[in-house]
PDB file of C-alpha atoms in Angstrom:
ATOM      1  CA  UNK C   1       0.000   0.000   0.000  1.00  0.00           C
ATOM      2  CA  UNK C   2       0.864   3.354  -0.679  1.00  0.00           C
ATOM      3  CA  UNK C   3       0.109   6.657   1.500  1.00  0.00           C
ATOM      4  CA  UNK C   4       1.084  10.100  -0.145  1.00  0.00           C
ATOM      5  CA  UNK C   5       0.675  13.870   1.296  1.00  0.00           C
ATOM      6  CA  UNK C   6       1.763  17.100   0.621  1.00  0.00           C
ATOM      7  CA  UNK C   7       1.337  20.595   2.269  1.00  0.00           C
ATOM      8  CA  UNK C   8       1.546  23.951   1.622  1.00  0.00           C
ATOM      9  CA  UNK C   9       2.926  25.547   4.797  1.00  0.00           C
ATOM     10  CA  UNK C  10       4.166  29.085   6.101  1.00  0.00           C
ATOM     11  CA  UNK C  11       7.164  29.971   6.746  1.00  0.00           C
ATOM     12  CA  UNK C  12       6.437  30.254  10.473  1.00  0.00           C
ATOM     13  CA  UNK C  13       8.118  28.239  13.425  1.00  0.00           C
ATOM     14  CA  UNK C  14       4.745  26.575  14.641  1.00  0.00           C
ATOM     15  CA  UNK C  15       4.630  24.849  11.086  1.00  0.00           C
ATOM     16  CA  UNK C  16       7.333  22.799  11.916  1.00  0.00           C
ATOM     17  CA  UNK C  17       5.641  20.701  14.522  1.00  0.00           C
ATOM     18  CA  UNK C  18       2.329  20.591  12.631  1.00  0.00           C
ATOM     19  CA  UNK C  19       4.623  19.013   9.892  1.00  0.00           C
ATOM     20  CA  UNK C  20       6.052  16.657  12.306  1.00  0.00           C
ATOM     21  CA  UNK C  21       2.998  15.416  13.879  1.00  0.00           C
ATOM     22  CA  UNK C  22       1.325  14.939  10.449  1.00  0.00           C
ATOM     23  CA  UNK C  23       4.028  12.308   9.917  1.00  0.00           C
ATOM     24  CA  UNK C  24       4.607  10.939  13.345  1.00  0.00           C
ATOM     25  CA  UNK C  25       0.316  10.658  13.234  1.00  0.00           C
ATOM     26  CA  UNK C  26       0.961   9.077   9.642  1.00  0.00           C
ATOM     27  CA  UNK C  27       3.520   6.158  10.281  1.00  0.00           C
ATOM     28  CA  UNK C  28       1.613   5.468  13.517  1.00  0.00           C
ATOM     29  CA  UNK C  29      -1.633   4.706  11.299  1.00  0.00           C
ATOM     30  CA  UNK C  30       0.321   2.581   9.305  1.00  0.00           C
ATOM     31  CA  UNK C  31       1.922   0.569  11.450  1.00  0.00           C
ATOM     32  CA  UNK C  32       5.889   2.329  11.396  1.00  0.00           C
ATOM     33  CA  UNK C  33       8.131   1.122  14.111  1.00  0.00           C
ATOM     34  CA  UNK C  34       8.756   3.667  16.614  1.00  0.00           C
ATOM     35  CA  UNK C  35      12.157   4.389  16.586  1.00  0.00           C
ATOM     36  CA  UNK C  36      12.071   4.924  12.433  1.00  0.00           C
ATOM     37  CA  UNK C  37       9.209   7.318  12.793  1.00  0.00           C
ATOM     38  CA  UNK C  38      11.058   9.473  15.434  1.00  0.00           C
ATOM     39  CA  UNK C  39      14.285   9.224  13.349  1.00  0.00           C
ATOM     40  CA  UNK C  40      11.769  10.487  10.331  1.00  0.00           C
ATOM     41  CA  UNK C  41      10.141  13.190  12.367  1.00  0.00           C
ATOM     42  CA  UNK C  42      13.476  14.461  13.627  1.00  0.00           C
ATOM     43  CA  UNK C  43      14.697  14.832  10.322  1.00  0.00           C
ATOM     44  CA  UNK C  44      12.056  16.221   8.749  1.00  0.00           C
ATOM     45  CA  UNK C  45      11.912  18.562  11.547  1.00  0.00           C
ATOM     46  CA  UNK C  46      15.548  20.002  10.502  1.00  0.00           C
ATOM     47  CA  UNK C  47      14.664  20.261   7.135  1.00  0.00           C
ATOM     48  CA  UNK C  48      11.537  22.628   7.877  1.00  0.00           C
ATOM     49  CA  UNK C  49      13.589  24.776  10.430  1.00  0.00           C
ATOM     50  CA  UNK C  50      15.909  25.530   7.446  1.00  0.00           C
ATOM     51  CA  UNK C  51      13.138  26.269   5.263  1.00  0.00           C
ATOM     52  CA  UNK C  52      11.206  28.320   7.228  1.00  0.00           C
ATOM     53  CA  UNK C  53      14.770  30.064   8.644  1.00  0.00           C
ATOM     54  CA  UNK C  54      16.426  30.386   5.341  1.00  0.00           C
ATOM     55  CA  UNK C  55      13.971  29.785   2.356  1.00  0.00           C
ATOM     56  CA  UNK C  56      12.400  32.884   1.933  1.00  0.00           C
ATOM     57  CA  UNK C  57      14.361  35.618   0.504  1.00  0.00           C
ATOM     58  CA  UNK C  58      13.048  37.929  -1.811  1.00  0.00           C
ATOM     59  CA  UNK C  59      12.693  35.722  -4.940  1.00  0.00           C
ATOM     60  CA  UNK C  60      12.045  37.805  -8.642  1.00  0.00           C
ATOM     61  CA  UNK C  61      11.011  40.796  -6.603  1.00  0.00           C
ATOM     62  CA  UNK C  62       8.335  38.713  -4.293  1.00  0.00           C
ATOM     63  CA  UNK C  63       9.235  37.747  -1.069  1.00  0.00           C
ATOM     64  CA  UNK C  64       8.267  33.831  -0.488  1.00  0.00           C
ATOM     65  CA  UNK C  65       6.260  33.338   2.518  1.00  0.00           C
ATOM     66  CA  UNK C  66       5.660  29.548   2.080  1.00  0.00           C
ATOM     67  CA  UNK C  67       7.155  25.566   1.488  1.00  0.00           C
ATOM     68  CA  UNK C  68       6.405  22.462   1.233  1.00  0.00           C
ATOM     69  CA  UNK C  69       6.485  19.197   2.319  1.00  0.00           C
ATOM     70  CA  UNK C  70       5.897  15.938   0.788  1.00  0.00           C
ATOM     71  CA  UNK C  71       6.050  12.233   2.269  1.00  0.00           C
ATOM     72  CA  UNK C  72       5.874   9.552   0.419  1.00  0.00           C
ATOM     73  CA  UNK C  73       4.839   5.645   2.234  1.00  0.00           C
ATOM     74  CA  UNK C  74       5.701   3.226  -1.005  1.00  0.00           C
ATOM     75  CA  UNK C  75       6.278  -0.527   0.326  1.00  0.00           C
ATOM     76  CA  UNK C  76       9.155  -0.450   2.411  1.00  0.00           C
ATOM     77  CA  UNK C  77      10.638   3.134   2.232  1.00  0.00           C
ATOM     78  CA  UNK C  78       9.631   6.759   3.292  1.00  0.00           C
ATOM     79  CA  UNK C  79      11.172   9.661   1.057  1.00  0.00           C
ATOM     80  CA  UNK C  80      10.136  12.911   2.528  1.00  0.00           C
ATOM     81  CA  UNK C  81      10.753  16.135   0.158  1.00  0.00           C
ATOM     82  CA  UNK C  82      10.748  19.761   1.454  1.00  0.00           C
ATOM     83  CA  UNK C  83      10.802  22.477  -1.050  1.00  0.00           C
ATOM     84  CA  UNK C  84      11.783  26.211  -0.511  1.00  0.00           C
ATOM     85  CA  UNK C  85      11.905  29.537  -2.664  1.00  0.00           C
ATOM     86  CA  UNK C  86      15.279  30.865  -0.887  1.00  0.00           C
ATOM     87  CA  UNK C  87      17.986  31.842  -2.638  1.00  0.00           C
ATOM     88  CA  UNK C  88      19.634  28.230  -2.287  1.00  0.00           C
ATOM     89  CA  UNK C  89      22.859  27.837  -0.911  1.00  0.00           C
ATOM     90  CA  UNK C  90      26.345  26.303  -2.186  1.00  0.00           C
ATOM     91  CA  UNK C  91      26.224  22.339  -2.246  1.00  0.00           C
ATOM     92  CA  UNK C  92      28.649  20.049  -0.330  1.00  0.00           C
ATOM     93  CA  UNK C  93      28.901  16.472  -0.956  1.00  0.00           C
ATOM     94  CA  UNK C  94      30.954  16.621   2.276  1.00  0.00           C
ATOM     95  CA  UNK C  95      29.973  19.068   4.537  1.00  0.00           C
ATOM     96  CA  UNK C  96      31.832  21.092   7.116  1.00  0.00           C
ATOM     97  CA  UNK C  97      30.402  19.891  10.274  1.00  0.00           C
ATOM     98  CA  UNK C  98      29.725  22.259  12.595  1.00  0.00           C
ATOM     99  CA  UNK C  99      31.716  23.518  16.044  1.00  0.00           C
ATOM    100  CA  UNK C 100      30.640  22.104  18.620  1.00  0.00           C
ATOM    101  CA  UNK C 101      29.941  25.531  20.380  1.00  0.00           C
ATOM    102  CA  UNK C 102      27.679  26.505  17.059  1.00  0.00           C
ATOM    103  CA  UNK C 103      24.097  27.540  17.555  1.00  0.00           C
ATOM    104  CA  UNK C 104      23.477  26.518  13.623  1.00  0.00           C
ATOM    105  CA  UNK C 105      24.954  24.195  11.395  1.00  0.00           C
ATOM    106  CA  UNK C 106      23.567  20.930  12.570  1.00  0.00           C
ATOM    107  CA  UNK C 107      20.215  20.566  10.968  1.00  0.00           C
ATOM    108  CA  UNK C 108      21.511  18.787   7.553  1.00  0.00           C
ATOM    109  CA  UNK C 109      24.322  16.311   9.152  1.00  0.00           C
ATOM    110  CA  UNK C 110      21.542  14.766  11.607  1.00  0.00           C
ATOM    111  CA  UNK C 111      19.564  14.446   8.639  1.00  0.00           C
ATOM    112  CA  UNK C 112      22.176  12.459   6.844  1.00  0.00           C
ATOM    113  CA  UNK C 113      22.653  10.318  10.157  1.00  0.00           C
ATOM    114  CA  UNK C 114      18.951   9.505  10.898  1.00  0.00           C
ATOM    115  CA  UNK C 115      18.080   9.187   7.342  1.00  0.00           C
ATOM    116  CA  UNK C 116      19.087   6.155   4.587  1.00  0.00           C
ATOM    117  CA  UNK C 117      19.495   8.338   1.389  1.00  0.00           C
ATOM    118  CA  UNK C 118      19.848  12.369   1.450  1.00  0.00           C
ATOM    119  CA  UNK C 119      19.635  14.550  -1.600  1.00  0.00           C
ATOM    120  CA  UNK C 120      19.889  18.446  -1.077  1.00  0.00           C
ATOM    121  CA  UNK C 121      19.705  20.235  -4.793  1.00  0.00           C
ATOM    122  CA  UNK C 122      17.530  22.463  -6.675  1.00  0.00           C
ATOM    123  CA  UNK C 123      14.425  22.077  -8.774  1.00  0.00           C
ATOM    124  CA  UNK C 124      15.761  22.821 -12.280  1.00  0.00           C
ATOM    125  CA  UNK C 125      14.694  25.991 -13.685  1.00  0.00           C
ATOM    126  CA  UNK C 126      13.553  27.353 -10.116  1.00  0.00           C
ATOM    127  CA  UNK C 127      15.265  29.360  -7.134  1.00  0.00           C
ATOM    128  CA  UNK C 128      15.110  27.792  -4.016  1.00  0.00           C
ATOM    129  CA  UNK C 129      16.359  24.179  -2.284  1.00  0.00           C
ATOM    130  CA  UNK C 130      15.374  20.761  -2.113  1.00  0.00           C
ATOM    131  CA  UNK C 131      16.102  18.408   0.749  1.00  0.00           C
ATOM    132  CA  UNK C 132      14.989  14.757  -0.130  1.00  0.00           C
ATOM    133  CA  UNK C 133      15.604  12.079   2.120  1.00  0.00           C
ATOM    134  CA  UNK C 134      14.693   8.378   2.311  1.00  0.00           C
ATOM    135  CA  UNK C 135      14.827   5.617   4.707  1.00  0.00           C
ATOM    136  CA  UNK C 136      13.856   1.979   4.906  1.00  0.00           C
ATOM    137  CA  UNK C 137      10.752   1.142   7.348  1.00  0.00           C
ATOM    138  CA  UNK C 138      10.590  -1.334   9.330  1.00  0.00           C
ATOM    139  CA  UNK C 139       7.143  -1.836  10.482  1.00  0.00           C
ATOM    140  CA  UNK C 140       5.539  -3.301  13.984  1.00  0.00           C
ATOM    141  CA  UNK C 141       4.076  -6.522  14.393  1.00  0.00           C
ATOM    142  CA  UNK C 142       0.536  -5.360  14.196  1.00  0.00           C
ATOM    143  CA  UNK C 143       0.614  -3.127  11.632  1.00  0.00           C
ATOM    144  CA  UNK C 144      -1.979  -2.984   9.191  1.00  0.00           C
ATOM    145  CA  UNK C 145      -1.027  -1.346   6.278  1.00  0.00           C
ATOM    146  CA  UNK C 146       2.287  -3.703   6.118  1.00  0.00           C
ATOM    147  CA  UNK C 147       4.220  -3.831   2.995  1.00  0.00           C
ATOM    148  CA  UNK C 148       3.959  -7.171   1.667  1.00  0.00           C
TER     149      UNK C 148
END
């Protein structure tokens, strides 16, 4: 079975945990062990903290006031997509992790940890970043909408 969303959000801090529990509320339906849906909702909770923080410069003479966020249940793996309309930033295939006396800087190495697969790019054509991120689910005893 296969469970798809996508939402159109603000860039405003209290969309982060709406995001998150939208997920969390998601794999829990579903039947998502636990521990993968917190690693999930931790991750995507980075990735909307940098798009609301940093997506949202003045874009073509329009300021952007929202993102998105997509999640995709397929079988056995969760990719989760959030979309800005910042001005992007310079790619690293290896980041420079951050001090450990930093304020910032962490949110896209703990995605990379908790998460299976991480893509950060652009949408071709458009201003603005895209971090994609998949992992493998492993799925409770009970759970009813199983991957078989």
């Amino acid at each position: 079975m296969s469970i798809w969303w996508s939402l159109h959000l603000r860039r405003e801090a209290a969309s982060v945990p709406l995001a998150r529990r939208l997920l969390l509320g998601t794999m829990e339906t579903a039947g998502v062990d636990p521990d993968v849906s917190y690693d999930l909702s931790v991750a995507l909770s980075e990735a909307c903290a940098n798009a609301v923080e940093h997506g949202g410069d003045t874009v073509h003479g329009a300021s952007s006031e929202a993102y998105r966020v997509t999640a995709y249940l397929d079988g056995e793996k969760c990719r989760i997509e959030v979309t800005d309309s910042g001005p992007g930033f310079a790619f690293s295939a290896t980041p420079r992790p951050a001090r450990p006396d930093a304020e910032h800087g962490r949110g896209l190495g703990l995605i990379r940890e908790l998460a299976d697969h991480v893509h950060i790019g652009q949408k071709p054509g458009r201003a603005g970043t895209v971090v994609s991120f998949d992992k493998i689910l492993k799925w409770r005893d009970d759970a009813p909408l199983m991957a078989v």
